[in-house]
Short mmCIF file of C-alpha atoms and ligand atoms in Angstrom, two decimals:
data_model
loop_
_atom_site.label_atom_id
_atom_site.label_comp_id
_atom_site.label_asym_id
_atom_site.label_seq_id
_atom_site.Cartn_x
_atom_site.Cartn_y
_atom_site.Cartn_z
CA UNK A 294 115.33 -296.74 -13.77
CA UNK A 295 111.34 -296.81 -13.14
CA UNK A 296 111.49 -294.97 -9.79
CA UNK A 297 112.75 -292.54 -11.44
CA UNK A 298 110.06 -292.93 -14.62
CA UNK A 299 107.37 -293.46 -11.76
CA UNK A 300 108.71 -289.50 -10.52
CA UNK A 301 108.24 -288.20 -13.89
CA UNK A 302 104.35 -289.92 -14.39
CA UNK A 303 103.63 -288.46 -11.05
CA UNK A 304 104.51 -285.12 -11.57
CA UNK A 305 103.08 -284.95 -15.62
CA UNK A 306 101.46 -282.02 -16.89
CA UNK A 307 101.50 -282.65 -20.55
CA UNK A 308 98.12 -283.11 -21.12
CA UNK A 309 95.17 -281.77 -19.30
CA UNK A 310 93.94 -285.10 -17.46
CA UNK A 311 96.31 -283.78 -15.13
CA UNK A 312 93.95 -281.01 -14.34
CA UNK A 313 91.05 -283.53 -13.91
CA UNK A 314 92.86 -286.40 -12.00
CA UNK A 315 93.37 -286.72 -7.92
CA UNK A 316 96.51 -289.00 -8.77
CA UNK A 317 98.84 -290.46 -11.83
CA UNK A 318 98.70 -293.60 -11.96
CA UNK A 319 102.28 -295.47 -13.17
CA UNK A 320 102.47 -298.71 -14.17
CA UNK A 321 102.94 -301.55 -10.94
CA UNK A 322 104.38 -304.79 -10.16
CA UNK A 323 107.59 -307.08 -11.13
CA UNK A 324 110.22 -305.24 -12.87
CA UNK A 325 111.26 -308.78 -14.03
CA UNK A 326 107.98 -309.79 -15.15
CA UNK A 327 107.27 -311.45 -18.18
CA UNK A 328 104.21 -311.02 -18.94
CA UNK A 329 103.41 -306.84 -19.16
CA UNK A 330 99.33 -306.38 -18.73
CA UNK A 331 97.78 -302.87 -20.47
CA UNK A 332 95.03 -301.93 -20.03
CA UNK A 333 92.89 -298.54 -20.85
CA UNK A 334 93.00 -295.93 -18.64
CA UNK A 335 92.82 -295.08 -14.75
CA UNK A 336 89.65 -295.49 -13.43
CA UNK A 337 87.92 -293.77 -10.10
CA UNK A 338 89.89 -296.29 -7.70
CA UNK A 339 92.85 -296.46 -9.32
CA UNK A 340 92.35 -292.27 -9.61
CA UNK A 341 91.86 -292.09 -5.31
CA UNK A 342 94.74 -294.83 -5.04
CA UNK A 343 97.68 -294.09 -7.64
CA UNK A 344 97.44 -297.84 -8.17
CA UNK A 345 96.56 -299.56 -11.87
CA UNK A 346 93.66 -301.95 -11.33
CA UNK A 347 92.51 -301.60 -7.37
CA UNK A 348 88.56 -301.24 -8.22
CA UNK A 349 86.41 -304.27 -10.00
CA UNK A 350 88.33 -304.44 -12.87
CA UNK A 351 91.26 -305.08 -11.12
CA UNK A 352 89.54 -307.57 -8.89
CA UNK A 353 88.17 -309.45 -12.18
CA UNK A 354 91.42 -309.56 -13.22
CA UNK A 355 93.03 -310.95 -9.84
CA UNK A 356 91.16 -313.54 -9.78
CA UNK A 357 91.57 -314.42 -13.68
CA UNK A 358 95.29 -314.46 -12.59
CA UNK A 359 95.01 -316.88 -10.18
CA UNK A 360 93.35 -319.16 -12.00
CA UNK A 361 95.85 -319.58 -14.23
CA UNK A 362 98.89 -319.71 -11.31
CA UNK A 363 99.63 -316.43 -11.30
CA UNK A 364 99.88 -313.55 -9.38
CA UNK A 365 99.67 -310.30 -9.40
CA UNK A 366 103.87 -310.21 -8.27
CA UNK A 367 104.71 -312.08 -11.12
CA UNK A 368 103.76 -309.88 -13.33
CA UNK A 369 103.38 -306.25 -14.59
CA UNK A 370 100.24 -303.89 -14.93
CA UNK A 371 100.02 -300.78 -16.66
CA UNK A 372 97.94 -298.31 -19.18
CA UNK A 373 97.70 -296.39 -22.27
CA UNK A 374 97.32 -293.17 -20.28
CA UNK A 375 98.55 -293.15 -16.54
CA UNK A 376 95.49 -290.42 -15.69
CA UNK A 377 92.09 -290.85 -15.57
CA UNK A 378 89.43 -289.46 -17.73
CA UNK A 379 86.64 -287.40 -17.11
CA UNK A 380 83.75 -289.57 -16.39
CA UNK A 381 86.15 -293.25 -17.50
CA UNK A 382 86.12 -291.88 -21.28
CA UNK A 383 87.72 -293.38 -23.28
CA UNK A 384 91.17 -291.71 -24.07
CA UNK A 385 91.59 -289.01 -26.72
CA UNK A 386 94.20 -289.34 -29.28
CA UNK A 387 96.07 -286.52 -28.20
CA UNK A 388 95.93 -288.14 -24.69
CA UNK A 389 96.77 -291.29 -25.15
CA UNK A 390 99.75 -289.63 -27.90
CA UNK A 391 100.92 -287.11 -25.46
CA UNK A 392 101.34 -290.54 -22.57
CA UNK A 393 102.81 -293.17 -25.04
CA UNK A 394 106.01 -292.36 -24.44
CA UNK A 395 105.92 -293.83 -20.85
CA UNK A 396 104.17 -297.11 -21.91
CA UNK A 397 107.87 -297.10 -24.08
CA UNK A 398 110.00 -297.00 -21.60
CA UNK A 399 108.36 -299.10 -18.76
CA UNK A 400 108.32 -301.77 -22.17
CA UNK A 401 111.91 -301.07 -22.12
CA UNK A 402 112.22 -301.52 -18.25
CA UNK A 403 110.18 -304.46 -18.17
CA UNK A 404 111.47 -306.24 -21.74
CA UNK A 405 108.31 -308.42 -21.06
CA UNK A 406 108.55 -311.82 -23.21
CA UNK A 407 104.83 -311.01 -23.65
CA UNK A 408 102.97 -308.59 -23.99
CA UNK A 409 98.84 -309.19 -22.89
CA UNK A 410 96.93 -306.38 -23.94
CA UNK A 411 93.46 -305.87 -22.17
CA UNK A 412 90.50 -304.38 -24.18
CA UNK A 413 90.35 -302.22 -27.21
CA UNK A 414 91.84 -299.32 -26.32
CA UNK A 415 94.98 -300.48 -26.14
CA UNK A 416 94.24 -302.72 -29.38
CA UNK A 417 94.19 -300.36 -30.83
CA UNK A 418 96.46 -297.52 -29.94
CA UNK A 419 99.36 -300.28 -29.57
CA UNK A 420 98.61 -302.83 -32.79
CA UNK A 421 95.62 -301.12 -34.42
CA UNK A 422 93.32 -303.23 -33.98
CA UNK A 423 89.19 -302.65 -33.76
CA UNK A 424 87.48 -305.90 -32.31
CA UNK A 425 89.03 -307.12 -29.50
CA UNK A 426 85.56 -309.40 -29.27
CA UNK A 427 86.41 -310.91 -32.57
CA UNK A 428 90.29 -311.30 -32.30
CA UNK A 429 90.43 -312.15 -28.56
CA UNK A 430 92.32 -314.98 -27.63
CA UNK A 431 95.45 -314.85 -30.62
CA UNK A 432 98.87 -313.66 -30.69
CA UNK A 433 100.27 -311.10 -32.36
CA UNK A 434 103.95 -310.78 -33.53
CA UNK A 435 105.02 -307.59 -34.26
CA UNK A 436 108.71 -306.12 -34.28
CA UNK A 437 110.16 -308.84 -32.64
CA UNK A 438 107.54 -308.50 -29.70
CA UNK A 439 105.09 -311.37 -29.02
CA UNK A 440 101.23 -309.69 -27.55
CA UNK A 441 98.51 -311.73 -26.49
CA UNK A 442 94.77 -310.46 -26.90
CA UNK A 443 91.76 -310.60 -24.90
CA UNK A 444 89.51 -308.80 -23.38
CA UNK A 445 89.06 -305.66 -21.07
CA UNK A 446 88.33 -307.61 -18.04
CA UNK A 447 85.56 -304.51 -16.96
CA UNK A 448 83.93 -305.71 -19.91
CA UNK A 449 82.74 -309.21 -17.42
CA UNK A 450 81.16 -306.45 -14.97
CA UNK A 451 78.23 -306.21 -17.38
CA UNK A 452 78.86 -309.16 -18.76
CA UNK A 453 79.41 -311.87 -16.35
CA UNK A 454 79.94 -314.76 -18.78
CA UNK A 455 83.25 -312.93 -19.67
CA UNK A 456 85.01 -314.02 -16.48
CA UNK A 457 85.38 -317.66 -17.47
CA UNK A 458 86.76 -316.05 -20.30
CA UNK A 459 89.26 -314.03 -18.78
CA UNK A 460 89.66 -317.29 -16.83
CA UNK A 461 89.95 -319.30 -20.53
CA UNK A 462 92.45 -316.83 -22.03
CA UNK A 463 94.59 -316.31 -19.28
CA UNK A 464 95.32 -319.78 -18.96
CA UNK A 465 96.10 -319.71 -23.08
CA UNK A 466 98.79 -317.04 -21.88
CA UNK A 467 100.42 -318.75 -19.38
CA UNK A 468 101.05 -322.03 -21.57
CA UNK A 469 101.62 -320.03 -25.01
CA UNK A 470 104.81 -318.31 -22.42
CA UNK A 471 106.41 -321.60 -21.43
CA UNK A 472 106.20 -322.83 -25.03
CA UNK A 473 107.91 -319.57 -25.86
CA UNK A 474 110.18 -320.61 -23.29
CA UNK A 475 111.20 -324.04 -24.48
CA UNK A 476 111.87 -322.31 -27.60
CA UNK A 477 108.94 -324.43 -28.88
CA UNK A 478 107.47 -321.86 -32.06
CA UNK A 479 103.68 -320.67 -31.16
CA UNK A 480 101.27 -319.70 -34.06
CA UNK A 481 100.48 -316.04 -34.34
CA UNK A 482 99.66 -313.71 -36.93
CA UNK A 483 101.70 -310.77 -37.69
N1 URA B 731 90.26 -300.49 -15.92
C1 URA B 731 91.43 -299.49 -16.27
O1 URA B 731 91.71 -300.00 -18.05
N2 URA B 731 93.26 -299.70 -16.30
C2 URA B 731 92.81 -299.20 -14.51
O2 URA B 731 93.73 -299.37 -13.85
C3 URA B 731 91.22 -299.97 -13.98
C4 URA B 731 90.66 -300.00 -14.55
FE1 SF4 B 732 101.09 -286.92 -18.43
FE2 SF4 B 732 99.84 -288.94 -19.55
FE3 SF4 B 732 98.62 -288.17 -17.21
FE4 SF4 B 732 98.59 -287.11 -19.39
S1 SF4 B 732 97.65 -288.88 -18.50
S2 SF4 B 732 98.86 -285.78 -17.72
S3 SF4 B 732 100.46 -287.22 -20.10
S4 SF4 B 732 101.22 -288.76 -16.99
#
């Protein structure tokens, strides 16, 4: 199922980003993952390697996962758009709309217990939010799906103090998942 989807993504020409990309970048990770991470779009390294979060932002994310006792093999990691926007600009509305069906299918296959939103682009396009700085650390429940909000790992490249913020959020995410699995109530906004 995921293999068929991967093949579609890597040959997709539905939006203009297909013209400037080197490789499209489908989501990657454990197909039975309980946590799915959603970033913004591939950057330079991701475009070259065809894999999500393999550059410096990816290292920051991996370190934070490890801090919370997770490895990348435990989780599934993807992006709102699967091709790199030129100069890493924010993806346009039409690009996000063209690419959204792939994210929806990744979600249908993985059926994560919780989705971790990484930064404002994912927050805006999936939940209609606009200030991840203000809202990070929060849990949202929408249409029976749980979400956890945190910063984009790339934000910690420019503001190193945010590395610890991301690490602490990853611990909260893991604790939230454990509560959910035990059937305990978690405090969420709707
Ligand atoms: N930033 C993202 O949002 N996604 C990646 O895959 C890499 C960097
Ligand atoms: Fe297709 Fe998405 Fe790439 Fe656009 S960004 S070409 S919709 S895979």
